[in-house]
XYZ file of C-alpha atoms in Angstrom:
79
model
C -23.827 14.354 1.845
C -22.167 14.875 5.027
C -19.919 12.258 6.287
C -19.705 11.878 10.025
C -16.041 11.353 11.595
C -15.999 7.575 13.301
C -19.467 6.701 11.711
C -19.877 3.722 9.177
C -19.882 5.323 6.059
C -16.706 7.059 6.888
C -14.801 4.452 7.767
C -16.465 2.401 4.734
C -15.042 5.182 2.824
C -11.520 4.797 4.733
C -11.002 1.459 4.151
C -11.860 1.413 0.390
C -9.552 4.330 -0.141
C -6.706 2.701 1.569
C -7.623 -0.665 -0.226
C -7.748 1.744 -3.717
C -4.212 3.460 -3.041
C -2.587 -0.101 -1.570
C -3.782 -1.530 -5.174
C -2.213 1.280 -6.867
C 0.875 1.102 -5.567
C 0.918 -2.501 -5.646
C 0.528 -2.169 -9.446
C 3.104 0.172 -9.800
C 5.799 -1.929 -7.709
C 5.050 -4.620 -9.959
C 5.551 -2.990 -13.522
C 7.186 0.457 -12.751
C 10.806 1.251 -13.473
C 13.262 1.048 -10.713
C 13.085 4.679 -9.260
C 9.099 4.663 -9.016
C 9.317 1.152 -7.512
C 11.622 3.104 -4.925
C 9.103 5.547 -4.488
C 6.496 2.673 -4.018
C 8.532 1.201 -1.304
C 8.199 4.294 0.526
C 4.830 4.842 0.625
C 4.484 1.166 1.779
C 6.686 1.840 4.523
C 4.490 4.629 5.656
C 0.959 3.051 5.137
C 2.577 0.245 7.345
C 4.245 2.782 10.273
C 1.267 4.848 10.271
C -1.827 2.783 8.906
C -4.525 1.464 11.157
C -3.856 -2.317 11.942
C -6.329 -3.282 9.673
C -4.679 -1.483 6.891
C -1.527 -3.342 7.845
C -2.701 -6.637 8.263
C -4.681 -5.965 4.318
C -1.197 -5.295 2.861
C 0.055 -8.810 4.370
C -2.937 -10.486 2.754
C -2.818 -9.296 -0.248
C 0.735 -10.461 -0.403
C 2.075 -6.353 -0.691
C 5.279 -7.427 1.558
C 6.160 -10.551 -0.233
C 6.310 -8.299 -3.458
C 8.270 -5.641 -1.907
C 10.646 -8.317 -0.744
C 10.704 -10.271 -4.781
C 10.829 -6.790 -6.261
C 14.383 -5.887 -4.341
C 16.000 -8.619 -3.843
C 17.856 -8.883 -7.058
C 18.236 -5.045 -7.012
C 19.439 -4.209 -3.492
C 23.000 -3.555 -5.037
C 20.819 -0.412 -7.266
C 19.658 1.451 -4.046
């Protein structure tokens, strides 16, 4: 099957493998130990600087910043 850069399918395909990695890492930031939620907070903070702004604007409704923000708040003293 050949996917053609720009066309529907391929950004179909785009956006459910951004949605599939931003629930992933979601997960982990939720239940992982402290140095993988770290790692979490990184990769959130480069979906966001360099993610399309629908990307961005999926992580905000899906509440992925107000997470970040619950999961380091007690913990900022750790980093």
């Amino acid at each position: 099957v050949t996917v053609k850069p720009g066309g529907e399918r391929h950004l179909r395909l785009r956006r459910d493998s951004t949605n599939i990695v931003t629930f992933a890492v979601f997960k982990l930031l939720c239940d992982a130990v402290f140095d993988v939620k770290k790692e979490c907070a990184w990769i959130i903070a480069n979906l966001s600087a360099c993610g399309s702004p629908s990307g961005v604007r999926h992580m905000v409704e899906t509440g992925v910043f107000k997470s970040l923000i619950r999961v380091f708040s007690p913990a900022i003293t750790q980093v």
